[in-house]
């Protein structure tokens, strides 16, 4: 056997191994539960919440009451490695007048079950319905990273006041295709979340906060969302581009005022 043939067969074998890893480990890559940090201490006023899902999974979350009873409730969806309690506390500190609710994704302790794109989308609707009775002034869905797609999905399923999306994307499949150009993502990807398609089907006011130097979700994906919404005549209530990366945006001094402006824009 020639050296060229040996090298070619080795390359084909390596490619097959990489494709197999992507196929069978994409769930673990998208939902890295082991990377989630511990829960911070919440205010004494926080109230624990629990939802039992039809498949037997139990979702756990917390409500942090707001200081102004006239403000809508912020229903928060964090990133794929962000503790839900930390998300709730982060938003409470930025917008203390609003009540804030955040639930741990299924499979993320203490919630049980197994995470998937479809399961998280149906859970998002169930969480909304669970808190609707304590949100007389309406709900603003606020999502970060992968959570932005859940907020967008909720906007198509329920009459919420608005959706605030931070470091969003047009679709998770497009993110995977751009990140893994060598893989047949269209054939193998099982966890797509299409933010653009969801928002095209709703008139819910949308506010976008983008990380202009995002190294995880390439800026092209967020800009494709902006362009797609503009082309479909879906007005964007608020748009901010912050010169930060995907993770360091949370320490950027422009984020807190941008989030306050975004909440005000969709509320007004």
PDB file of N, CA and C in Angstrom, residues 131 191 216:
ATOM      1  N   UNK A 131     -46.026  31.108  36.011  1.00  0.00           N
ATOM      2  CA  UNK A 131     -45.843  32.396  36.691  1.00  0.00           C
ATOM      3  C   UNK A 131     -46.845  33.449  36.237  1.00  0.00           C
ATOM      4  N   UNK A 191     -30.384  19.897  17.564  1.00  0.00           N
ATOM      5  CA  UNK A 191     -30.819  20.826  18.606  1.00  0.00           C
ATOM      6  C   UNK A 191     -30.999  22.250  18.082  1.00  0.00           C
ATOM      7  N   UNK A 216     -17.625  33.462  20.582  1.00  0.00           N
ATOM      8  CA  UNK A 216     -18.338  32.194  20.718  1.00  0.00           C
ATOM      9  C   UNK A 216     -19.448  32.101  19.680  1.00  0.00           C
TER      10      UNK A 216
END
